[in-house]
Amino acid sequence: MPSTRLRTFTRLTPVVAAITLLPGAIAAASTPQADVLLSQGKPVATSTVESSSYAGTKAVDGSTTTRWASVEGADPQWLRIDLGQSAAIHRVLLNWEAAYAKKYRIEVSDDGTNFTTASTVDAGDGKTDDLTVNAHGRYVRFVGVTRATSYGYSLWEMQVFGSTDSSGDTQAPTTPAGLTAGTTTATSAALTWSAATDNVGVAGYDILRDGTAVATSATPSYTDSGLTPDTSYSYAVRARDAAGNVSGSSTPVTVKTKAGSGTSFVLAAAGDIAERCTSSSSSCAHVKTAKLVDAMKPAAVITMGDNQYDDAHLSDFKSYYDKTWGKFKTITHPIPGNHESYDDTPFKGYEDYFGAIAKPQGKRYYSWEMGNWHFIALDSNDFVTHDDFAEPPQITWLKQDLAKNTKGCVAAYYHHPRWSSGDHGDNPDSTELWNIMTANKVDLVLNGHDHDYERFVPQNADGKADGGGPVEIVGGSGGANLYDLSPAHQTTAKLLKTFGVLKLSMTDTSFQSQLIGVDGKVLDSSPTYTCHR
């Protein structure tokens, strides 16, 4: 989801003053006459983008109203500019938006792969950085090491000044042939082609999308990202040598992205939440975890059961859960845990408190969708007490629901985890659920029950590491008293005895998770996983 954040920082004042001089006036005022602006309009590659509205090309378009922004909450990140030919580089100017770098470096390369550090900044303050360097190469790369804010990195403009080389090489490379489209998703397209040849050597390739150079590649392959779903694009490539000679463009190919929403969004998730305590007690953890959810501004909230302790009477929900997590009730998609059955009539307090959202499809299990994601909410209490041979109705429904799904990414959540290094340990009652998840290429499974945090690598039905299996995360850290830990599984990526809330960053084709502690710090970050479908 494109950022709409509004930031009023007093440190922006000097940046605004500098903006009035960009791009030409600054070069004329303080750059030696022999130096010129080399970077404007040149192809750019980036590690990530927050959304297609903040593409890397926005940092070299000469406009101080457009910007590049990387994804939020991840280090390191980079932006690479292809100057088109080798040059003596004397100056790099970075005009920061509010999301600036505290620590970063500027690197230079001849081939776009092997970089040398030209300048290092260890105490960035968000003002316009005007760096004097003495370097030589074709590619200039900003590498953000430490963010100064919780966002990503964001540049209005990155400008490189210097002088290009002159040489006697005037022969252009051959035109690349065999351009082919490979794997295509809703927001990306993979391209490959045959290598071009040159009398001296090919330095790299320009990728043209709909006739405009959008990136460079040092090798005869490239994956273009940040695209619009269900849209056709025309691609061509051309080769360059170190002297700046450019080949003709290849025969174009047309690529159509898959259908999808093209959106990204953030979810907050936790289980085992509200003890019988309020803000009057400094040790009351669900008060603190609710503040984390508020800071995330999520599109939706997922709870993985045991929302209210110890007994889940309606009066308890109103006295405790409602005072904190109840703020997010209208965007919450809950499921019950075993404590929701601890009522005079099992589940009555849970159902009365949450109302229609407790049983949106008439049962305590249901599915819902957002973007290109299909979410399945299950009541695992059914399986803890299941002891006959007939297939439970929930299993029949689950199989039918998965069969009807048309979304590219799938997540499921229920209270009792199949695998756990917490106090309860592995739960064989959830075996049938887990086997269905692995067989249907579910991407993410969220659980509670154990009062801790545990993230696993993708696993198969046997609990062995397998990239084709789901990622299971036990997030029973929402506020209930913590349990002691047992030895970690071989497939455990992170195991913590701590309170916190899961922040899930979802796109049409991927997801990434972070555990945010009650002090607001990131306690664990997963890799970005690509959906299986």
Coordinates of C-alpha atoms in Angstrom, one line a residue:
M1 CA 0.0 0.0 0.0
P2 CA 1.6 3.3 -1.0
S3 CA 2.7 5.3 2.0
T4 CA 0.6 8.3 2.9
R5 CA 2.6 9.2 6.0
L6 CA 2.7 12.9 6.9
R7 CA 5.9 13.9 8.8
T8 CA 6.5 17.3 10.2
F9 CA 10.2 17.4 11.2
T10 CA 12.0 20.6 12.0
R11 CA 15.1 19.1 10.3
L12 CA 13.4 19.4 6.9
T13 CA 13.9 23.2 6.9
P14 CA 17.5 23.1 5.5
V15 CA 16.4 20.5 3.0
V16 CA 13.7 22.8 1.6
A17 CA 16.3 25.5 1.2
A18 CA 18.5 23.2 -0.7
I19 CA 15.7 22.1 -3.0
T20 CA 15.4 25.5 -4.5
L21 CA 18.8 25.1 -6.0
L22 CA 18.3 21.6 -7.6
P23 CA 19.4 20.4 -10.0
G24 CA 21.1 23.0 -12.1
A25 CA 21.9 25.8 -9.7
I26 CA 23.8 23.6 -7.2
A27 CA 26.0 22.3 -10.0
A28 CA 26.7 25.7 -11.2
A29 CA 27.3 27.2 -7.8
S30 CA 29.6 24.7 -6.2
T31 CA 30.7 22.1 -8.8
P32 CA 34.0 22.7 -10.7
Q33 CA 33.3 23.8 -14.2
A34 CA 34.7 20.6 -15.7
D35 CA 32.2 18.5 -13.7
V36 CA 28.7 17.8 -15.0
L37 CA 25.6 16.1 -13.6
L38 CA 26.0 12.5 -14.8
S39 CA 23.1 10.7 -13.1
Q40 CA 19.9 12.4 -14.1
G41 CA 17.6 10.2 -16.2
K42 CA 20.0 7.3 -16.1
P43 CA 18.9 3.7 -15.5
V44 CA 18.5 2.7 -11.8
A45 CA 18.3 -0.6 -10.0
T46 CA 17.2 -1.0 -6.3
S47 CA 17.1 -3.6 -3.7
T48 CA 13.5 -3.0 -2.9
V49 CA 10.7 -0.4 -3.4
E50 CA 8.0 0.5 -1.0
S51 CA 5.5 0.5 -4.0
S52 CA 5.5 1.2 -7.7
S53 CA 4.8 4.9 -6.8
Y54 CA 8.3 5.1 -5.3
A55 CA 10.5 3.5 -8.0
G56 CA 14.2 4.0 -8.1
T57 CA 14.0 6.1 -11.3
K58 CA 12.2 8.8 -9.2
A59 CA 15.5 9.5 -7.5
V60 CA 17.2 10.6 -10.7
D61 CA 14.3 12.3 -12.5
G62 CA 15.4 15.9 -11.6
S63 CA 12.2 16.4 -9.6
T64 CA 12.1 17.2 -5.9
T65 CA 8.5 16.2 -5.6
T66 CA 9.0 12.5 -6.5
R67 CA 11.1 10.1 -4.6
W68 CA 12.5 6.5 -4.2
A69 CA 11.5 4.7 -1.0
S70 CA 12.6 1.2 0.0
V71 CA 10.4 -1.2 2.0
E72 CA 9.8 -0.3 5.6
G73 CA 11.8 -1.8 8.5
A74 CA 14.6 -3.6 6.7
D75 CA 18.4 -3.1 6.5
P76 CA 20.5 -3.0 4.4
Q77 CA 19.0 -1.4 1.2
W78 CA 20.6 0.0 -1.9
L79 CA 20.0 2.1 -5.0
R80 CA 22.4 1.8 -8.0
I81 CA 22.8 4.3 -10.8
D82 CA 24.3 3.3 -14.2
L83 CA 26.0 6.3 -15.6
G84 CA 26.2 4.7 -19.0
Q85 CA 30.0 4.9 -19.3
S86 CA 33.0 5.2 -17.0
A87 CA 33.6 8.5 -15.4
A88 CA 35.7 10.3 -12.9
I89 CA 33.4 10.9 -9.9
H90 CA 34.0 13.9 -7.7
R91 CA 30.8 14.6 -5.9
V92 CA 27.6 12.8 -4.8
L93 CA 24.6 14.8 -3.5
L94 CA 21.8 13.1 -1.6
N95 CA 18.5 15.1 -1.0
W96 CA 16.7 13.2 1.8
E97 CA 13.0 12.9 2.5
A98 CA 12.1 12.4 6.1
A99 CA 13.1 8.7 6.1
Y100 CA 16.8 9.2 6.0
A101 CA 19.9 7.0 6.7
K102 CA 21.9 7.3 9.9
K103 CA 24.7 5.2 8.5
Y104 CA 25.4 4.6 4.8
R105 CA 28.1 4.4 2.2
I106 CA 28.6 5.4 -1.4
E107 CA 30.2 2.7 -3.6
V108 CA 31.5 2.8 -7.2
S109 CA 32.0 -0.1 -9.7
D110 CA 33.2 -0.7 -13.2
D111 CA 31.0 -3.7 -13.8
G112 CA 28.0 -3.2 -11.6
T113 CA 28.9 -6.2 -9.5
N114 CA 32.2 -5.6 -7.7
F115 CA 32.0 -2.3 -5.8
T116 CA 34.6 -0.2 -3.9
T117 CA 33.6 2.2 -1.1
A118 CA 34.1 5.8 -2.0
S119 CA 32.6 7.5 1.0
T120 CA 31.1 6.5 4.4
V121 CA 28.7 8.4 6.5
D122 CA 28.2 7.2 10.1
A123 CA 26.2 10.1 11.6
G124 CA 23.6 11.1 9.1
D125 CA 21.2 13.8 10.3
G126 CA 18.7 13.9 7.4
K127 CA 19.9 17.2 5.9
T128 CA 21.0 17.3 2.3
D129 CA 24.4 15.5 2.1
D130 CA 27.0 16.9 -0.2
L131 CA 29.8 14.5 -0.4
T132 CA 33.2 15.0 -2.0
V133 CA 34.7 11.8 -3.4
N134 CA 37.6 10.8 -5.6
A135 CA 36.5 7.7 -7.5
H136 CA 36.2 6.2 -11.0
G137 CA 33.7 3.9 -12.5
R138 CA 30.4 3.5 -14.3
Y139 CA 28.1 2.5 -11.5
V140 CA 27.4 4.5 -8.3
R141 CA 25.6 2.8 -5.5
F142 CA 24.0 4.1 -2.3
V143 CA 24.0 1.4 0.4
G144 CA 21.9 2.2 3.5
V145 CA 23.3 0.4 6.5
T146 CA 21.2 1.8 9.4
R147 CA 17.9 3.6 9.1
A148 CA 17.2 6.7 11.3
T149 CA 13.4 6.0 11.4
S150 CA 11.1 3.0 11.5
Y151 CA 10.4 3.5 7.8
G152 CA 12.7 2.6 4.9
Y153 CA 15.2 4.9 3.1
S154 CA 13.7 7.7 1.0
L155 CA 15.5 10.0 -1.4
W156 CA 14.0 12.9 -3.4
E157 CA 17.2 13.0 -5.5
M158 CA 20.6 11.4 -5.7
Q159 CA 22.9 13.3 -8.0
V160 CA 26.4 12.2 -9.2
F161 CA 28.8 14.8 -10.6
G162 CA 32.0 14.3 -12.5
S163 CA 33.5 14.0 -16.0
T164 CA 33.1 11.1 -18.4
D165 CA 36.0 9.3 -20.0
S166 CA 37.0 9.8 -23.6
S167 CA 38.5 6.9 -25.5
G168 CA 39.2 5.7 -29.0
D169 CA 36.6 2.9 -28.8
T170 CA 33.7 3.9 -31.1
Q171 CA 32.4 0.4 -31.9
A172 CA 29.0 -0.5 -30.4
P173 CA 28.2 -4.0 -29.1
T174 CA 26.1 -6.3 -31.1
T175 CA 22.3 -6.1 -30.6
P176 CA 21.1 -8.6 -28.0
A177 CA 19.1 -11.5 -29.4
G178 CA 16.7 -14.1 -28.0
L179 CA 14.9 -11.9 -25.5
T180 CA 12.4 -14.2 -23.7
A181 CA 9.9 -13.7 -20.9
G182 CA 10.1 -16.2 -18.0
T183 CA 8.2 -16.4 -14.8
T184 CA 5.6 -13.7 -14.5
T185 CA 3.7 -12.7 -11.3
A186 CA 1.1 -10.0 -10.7
T187 CA 3.8 -7.5 -10.1
S188 CA 7.0 -8.8 -11.7
A189 CA 8.3 -10.2 -15.0
A190 CA 11.6 -12.2 -15.5
L191 CA 13.5 -11.6 -18.7
T192 CA 16.5 -13.5 -20.3
W193 CA 18.4 -13.0 -23.5
S194 CA 21.5 -14.1 -25.3
A195 CA 24.7 -12.2 -24.5
A196 CA 25.9 -9.5 -26.9
T197 CA 29.5 -9.3 -28.1
D198 CA 31.9 -6.3 -28.4
N199 CA 35.4 -5.6 -29.7
V200 CA 36.5 -4.6 -26.2
G201 CA 33.8 -6.0 -23.9
V202 CA 30.1 -5.6 -23.0
A203 CA 29.8 -3.6 -19.8
G204 CA 26.0 -4.2 -19.3
Y205 CA 22.5 -4.0 -20.6
D206 CA 19.7 -1.4 -20.5
I207 CA 16.2 -2.8 -19.9
L208 CA 13.6 -0.8 -21.8
R209 CA 10.0 -1.1 -20.7
D210 CA 7.5 0.4 -23.1
G211 CA 10.4 2.2 -24.8
T212 CA 11.9 3.8 -21.6
A213 CA 15.1 2.6 -19.9
V214 CA 14.1 1.5 -16.4
A215 CA 17.1 -0.5 -15.2
T216 CA 20.5 -2.0 -16.1
S217 CA 21.9 -5.5 -15.7
A218 CA 25.4 -6.7 -15.7
T219 CA 24.2 -10.1 -17.0
P220 CA 21.8 -11.2 -19.7
S221 CA 18.9 -11.6 -17.3
Y222 CA 16.7 -9.3 -15.2
T223 CA 13.5 -9.4 -13.2
D224 CA 11.4 -6.2 -13.5
S225 CA 9.2 -5.6 -10.4
G226 CA 6.7 -3.1 -9.1
L227 CA 4.4 -3.7 -12.0
T228 CA 0.6 -3.4 -12.2
P229 CA -1.4 -6.6 -12.2
D230 CA -3.2 -7.8 -15.3
T231 CA -1.3 -5.4 -17.5
S232 CA 0.7 -5.8 -20.8
Y233 CA 4.2 -4.4 -21.1
S234 CA 6.6 -4.3 -24.0
Y235 CA 10.3 -5.1 -23.2
A236 CA 13.5 -4.7 -25.2
V237 CA 17.2 -4.7 -24.2
R238 CA 20.3 -3.0 -25.6
A239 CA 24.0 -3.5 -24.8
R240 CA 26.6 -1.0 -23.7
D241 CA 30.4 -1.1 -23.6
A242 CA 32.7 0.7 -21.2
A243 CA 33.2 3.6 -23.6
G244 CA 29.5 4.4 -23.7
N245 CA 28.8 2.9 -27.1
V246 CA 25.2 1.5 -27.3
S247 CA 23.8 -1.2 -29.5
G248 CA 20.5 -1.2 -31.2
S249 CA 17.5 -2.4 -29.2
S250 CA 16.5 -6.1 -29.4
T251 CA 13.3 -7.4 -30.9
P252 CA 10.7 -6.6 -28.3
V253 CA 8.6 -9.1 -26.4
T254 CA 5.2 -8.4 -24.8
V255 CA 4.5 -9.6 -21.2
K256 CA 1.2 -9.6 -19.4
T257 CA 1.3 -9.7 -15.6
K258 CA -1.0 -12.0 -13.8
A259 CA -4.2 -10.9 -12.2
G260 CA -4.0 -9.5 -8.7
S261 CA -4.7 -6.4 -6.6
G262 CA -1.3 -5.0 -6.8
T263 CA -1.6 -3.9 -3.2
S264 CA 0.5 -4.3 -0.1
F265 CA -0.7 -4.1 3.4
V266 CA 0.3 -4.7 7.0
L267 CA -1.4 -7.0 9.5
A268 CA -1.0 -7.2 13.3
A269 CA -1.2 -10.6 14.9
A270 CA -1.0 -12.2 18.3
G271 CA -2.6 -14.9 20.5
D272 CA -3.0 -15.3 24.3
I273 CA -3.7 -11.7 25.0
A274 CA -5.6 -10.3 28.0
E275 CA -4.9 -11.2 31.6
R276 CA -7.2 -9.8 34.2
C277 CA -5.3 -6.6 34.6
T278 CA -5.5 -3.0 33.5
S279 CA -3.2 0.0 32.9
S280 CA -3.2 0.6 36.7
S281 CA -0.7 -2.2 36.8
S282 CA 2.7 -1.5 35.3
S283 CA 3.2 -5.3 34.6
C284 CA 0.0 -5.5 32.6
A285 CA 1.4 -6.6 29.2
H286 CA -1.8 -6.5 27.0
V287 CA -1.9 -2.7 27.7
K288 CA 1.6 -2.5 26.1
T289 CA 1.0 -4.9 23.2
A290 CA -2.1 -2.9 22.2
K291 CA 0.0 0.2 21.9
L292 CA 2.2 -1.7 19.4
V293 CA -0.8 -2.6 17.3
D294 CA -1.9 1.1 17.4
A295 CA 1.5 2.2 16.2
M296 CA 1.4 -0.3 13.3
K297 CA -1.8 1.1 11.9
P298 CA -2.7 -2.3 10.4
A299 CA -5.2 -3.0 7.7
A300 CA -6.5 -5.9 9.9
V301 CA -5.8 -7.6 13.2
I302 CA -5.6 -11.4 13.6
T303 CA -5.9 -13.1 17.0
M304 CA -4.8 -16.7 17.4
G305 CA -7.1 -17.6 20.4
D306 CA -7.1 -17.3 24.1
N307 CA -8.1 -13.7 23.7
Q308 CA -9.2 -13.4 27.3
Y309 CA -7.9 -15.1 30.5
D310 CA -8.5 -17.0 32.6
D311 CA -12.2 -17.6 32.1
A312 CA -13.7 -16.0 29.0
H313 CA -16.9 -14.6 30.4
L314 CA -18.5 -11.7 28.6
S315 CA -17.8 -9.6 31.8
D316 CA -14.1 -10.4 31.5
F317 CA -13.9 -9.4 27.9
K318 CA -15.6 -6.1 28.7
S319 CA -13.4 -5.5 31.7
Y320 CA -10.0 -6.3 30.2
Y321 CA -9.7 -7.2 26.5
D322 CA -12.0 -4.5 25.5
K323 CA -10.0 -1.8 27.3
T324 CA -7.0 -2.4 25.1
W325 CA -7.3 -4.7 22.1
G326 CA -11.0 -3.8 21.9
K327 CA -10.0 -0.6 20.1
F328 CA -9.3 -2.7 17.0
K329 CA -12.5 -4.8 17.2
T330 CA -13.9 -3.5 13.9
I331 CA -10.9 -4.7 12.0
T332 CA -10.2 -7.9 14.0
H333 CA -10.6 -11.4 12.6
P334 CA -10.5 -13.6 15.7
I335 CA -10.5 -17.3 16.4
P336 CA -11.1 -19.0 19.8
G337 CA -8.6 -20.9 21.9
N338 CA -9.2 -23.3 24.7
H339 CA -9.8 -20.5 27.2
E340 CA -12.8 -19.3 25.2
S341 CA -14.4 -22.6 26.2
Y342 CA -14.0 -21.7 29.9
D343 CA -17.4 -20.2 30.3
D344 CA -20.7 -21.4 31.8
T345 CA -21.7 -22.0 28.3
P346 CA -18.5 -22.7 26.3
F347 CA -17.7 -19.9 23.8
K348 CA -20.7 -17.8 24.8
G349 CA -18.7 -14.9 26.2
Y350 CA -16.5 -15.0 23.1
E351 CA -19.4 -15.0 20.7
D352 CA -21.4 -12.4 22.6
Y353 CA -18.4 -10.0 22.8
F354 CA -17.2 -10.3 19.2
G355 CA -20.8 -10.6 17.8
A356 CA -21.0 -11.2 14.0
I357 CA -17.2 -11.3 13.5
A358 CA -16.9 -14.4 15.8
K359 CA -19.0 -16.4 13.3
P360 CA -19.1 -14.4 10.0
Q361 CA -20.1 -17.5 8.0
G362 CA -22.2 -19.1 10.7
K363 CA -19.4 -21.2 12.3
R364 CA -16.4 -20.4 14.5
Y365 CA -14.3 -21.1 11.4
Y366 CA -14.4 -19.1 8.3
S367 CA -12.3 -17.5 5.5
W368 CA -11.7 -13.9 4.3
E369 CA -9.6 -12.2 1.7
M370 CA -7.4 -9.1 1.3
G371 CA -5.4 -8.2 -1.7
N372 CA -4.1 -11.4 -3.3
W373 CA -4.3 -13.3 0.0
H374 CA -6.8 -15.9 1.2
F375 CA -7.0 -16.2 5.0
I376 CA -8.4 -19.2 6.8
A377 CA -9.5 -18.9 10.4
L378 CA -10.0 -22.3 12.1
D379 CA -11.2 -23.5 15.5
S380 CA -8.6 -26.1 16.5
N381 CA -10.6 -26.9 19.7
D382 CA -12.6 -29.3 17.4
F383 CA -9.5 -31.5 17.0
V384 CA -8.3 -31.5 20.5
T385 CA -11.6 -33.3 21.5
H386 CA -12.0 -35.3 18.2
D387 CA -11.8 -39.0 18.9
D388 CA -14.0 -40.7 16.3
F389 CA -13.3 -41.9 12.8
A390 CA -15.7 -39.7 10.9
E391 CA -14.3 -36.7 9.1
P392 CA -15.2 -33.6 11.2
P393 CA -17.4 -31.0 9.4
Q394 CA -14.6 -28.4 9.7
I395 CA -12.2 -30.6 7.8
T396 CA -14.7 -31.1 5.0
W397 CA -15.3 -27.3 4.9
L398 CA -11.5 -26.6 4.9
K399 CA -10.8 -28.9 2.0
Q400 CA -13.7 -27.3 0.0
D401 CA -12.6 -23.8 0.9
L402 CA -9.0 -24.5 -0.3
A403 CA -10.3 -26.1 -3.5
K404 CA -12.4 -23.0 -4.3
N405 CA -9.6 -20.5 -3.5
T406 CA -8.4 -18.3 -6.5
K407 CA -5.9 -16.1 -4.6
G408 CA -2.2 -16.5 -5.1
C409 CA -1.2 -16.6 -1.4
V410 CA -2.8 -18.4 1.5
A411 CA -2.4 -18.1 5.2
A412 CA -4.2 -20.1 8.0
Y413 CA -4.4 -19.4 11.7
Y414 CA -5.6 -21.5 14.6
H415 CA -4.8 -21.8 18.3
H416 CA -3.0 -25.2 18.8
P417 CA 0.4 -25.4 16.9
R418 CA 1.6 -28.6 15.3
W419 CA 5.2 -27.8 16.2
S420 CA 6.3 -25.9 19.3
S421 CA 9.4 -25.6 21.5
G422 CA 7.3 -24.0 24.2
D423 CA 5.8 -25.5 27.4
H424 CA 3.0 -27.4 25.6
G425 CA 5.3 -28.8 23.0
D426 CA 4.3 -30.4 19.7
N427 CA 0.6 -31.0 19.3
P428 CA -0.4 -34.3 17.5
D429 CA -4.0 -33.2 17.6
S430 CA -3.1 -30.6 14.9
T431 CA -1.4 -33.2 12.7
E432 CA -4.4 -33.4 10.3
L433 CA -4.6 -29.7 9.9
W434 CA -0.9 -29.4 9.3
N435 CA -0.9 -32.1 6.7
I436 CA -3.7 -30.3 4.8
M437 CA -1.7 -27.1 4.9
T438 CA 1.4 -28.7 3.4
A439 CA -0.6 -30.7 0.8
N440 CA -2.3 -27.5 -0.4
K441 CA 0.8 -25.3 -0.5
V442 CA -0.4 -22.9 2.2
D443 CA 2.3 -20.2 2.7
L444 CA 1.9 -19.1 6.3
V445 CA 0.4 -20.7 9.5
L446 CA -0.1 -18.7 12.7
N447 CA -0.7 -20.2 16.1
G448 CA -0.9 -19.4 19.8
H449 CA -1.3 -21.6 22.9
D450 CA 2.3 -21.6 24.0
H451 CA 3.0 -18.2 25.6
D452 CA 6.2 -17.4 23.7
Y453 CA 7.4 -16.5 20.2
E454 CA 8.7 -19.1 17.8
R455 CA 9.3 -18.8 14.1
F456 CA 10.1 -21.9 12.0
V457 CA 11.7 -22.2 8.6
P458 CA 9.4 -23.7 6.0
Q459 CA 8.6 -27.3 6.9
N460 CA 7.0 -30.3 5.3
A461 CA 4.4 -32.7 6.8
D462 CA 7.1 -34.5 8.8
G463 CA 8.4 -31.2 10.3
K464 CA 11.6 -31.3 8.2
A465 CA 13.0 -28.2 6.6
D466 CA 11.4 -27.9 3.1
G467 CA 11.2 -24.7 1.1
G468 CA 7.9 -25.9 -0.4
G469 CA 6.2 -26.0 3.0
P470 CA 4.4 -23.4 5.1
V471 CA 6.2 -21.0 7.5
E472 CA 4.8 -21.6 11.0
I473 CA 4.9 -18.9 13.6
V474 CA 3.8 -19.3 17.2
G475 CA 2.8 -15.9 18.4
G476 CA 1.4 -16.5 21.9
S477 CA 3.1 -13.4 23.2
G478 CA 0.2 -11.0 23.2
G479 CA 0.0 -10.4 27.0
A480 CA -0.7 -13.6 28.9
N481 CA 1.9 -14.7 31.4
L482 CA 4.9 -16.2 29.6
Y483 CA 5.9 -19.9 29.7
D484 CA 9.3 -21.4 30.0
L485 CA 10.9 -22.7 26.9
S486 CA 12.0 -26.2 25.9
P487 CA 15.0 -27.0 23.6
A488 CA 14.4 -25.5 20.2
H489 CA 13.6 -27.7 17.2
Q490 CA 16.1 -28.1 14.4
T491 CA 13.8 -26.1 12.2
T492 CA 13.4 -23.2 14.7
A493 CA 14.6 -20.0 13.2
K494 CA 14.0 -17.9 16.4
L495 CA 12.7 -18.7 19.8
L496 CA 12.0 -16.0 22.5
K497 CA 10.4 -15.8 25.9
T498 CA 9.0 -12.3 25.4
F499 CA 5.9 -10.2 24.9
G500 CA 5.3 -8.7 21.5
V501 CA 3.1 -8.5 18.4
L502 CA 3.7 -9.9 14.9
K503 CA 3.9 -7.3 12.1
L504 CA 3.1 -9.0 8.8
S505 CA 4.0 -7.2 5.6
M506 CA 2.1 -8.7 2.7
T507 CA 2.2 -8.1 -1.0
D508 CA 0.5 -9.9 -3.9
T509 CA 3.3 -12.4 -4.1
S510 CA 5.2 -12.4 -0.9
F511 CA 5.2 -11.9 2.9
Q512 CA 7.7 -10.9 5.6
S513 CA 7.2 -11.0 9.4
Q514 CA 8.7 -9.0 12.3
L515 CA 8.2 -9.4 16.0
I516 CA 7.9 -6.0 17.6
G517 CA 8.7 -6.0 21.4
V518 CA 6.9 -3.9 23.9
D519 CA 9.8 -1.3 23.7
G520 CA 9.0 -0.9 20.1
K521 CA 12.2 -2.6 18.9
V522 CA 12.3 -5.3 16.2
L523 CA 13.2 -8.5 18.0
D524 CA 13.0 -10.8 15.0
S525 CA 12.7 -10.4 11.2
S526 CA 12.0 -13.2 8.7
P527 CA 13.3 -13.3 5.2
T528 CA 10.8 -12.2 2.5
Y529 CA 9.1 -15.4 1.4
T530 CA 7.6 -15.7 -2.1
C531 CA 4.2 -17.4 -2.2
H532 CA 4.1 -21.0 -3.5
R533 CA 1.3 -20.5 -6.1

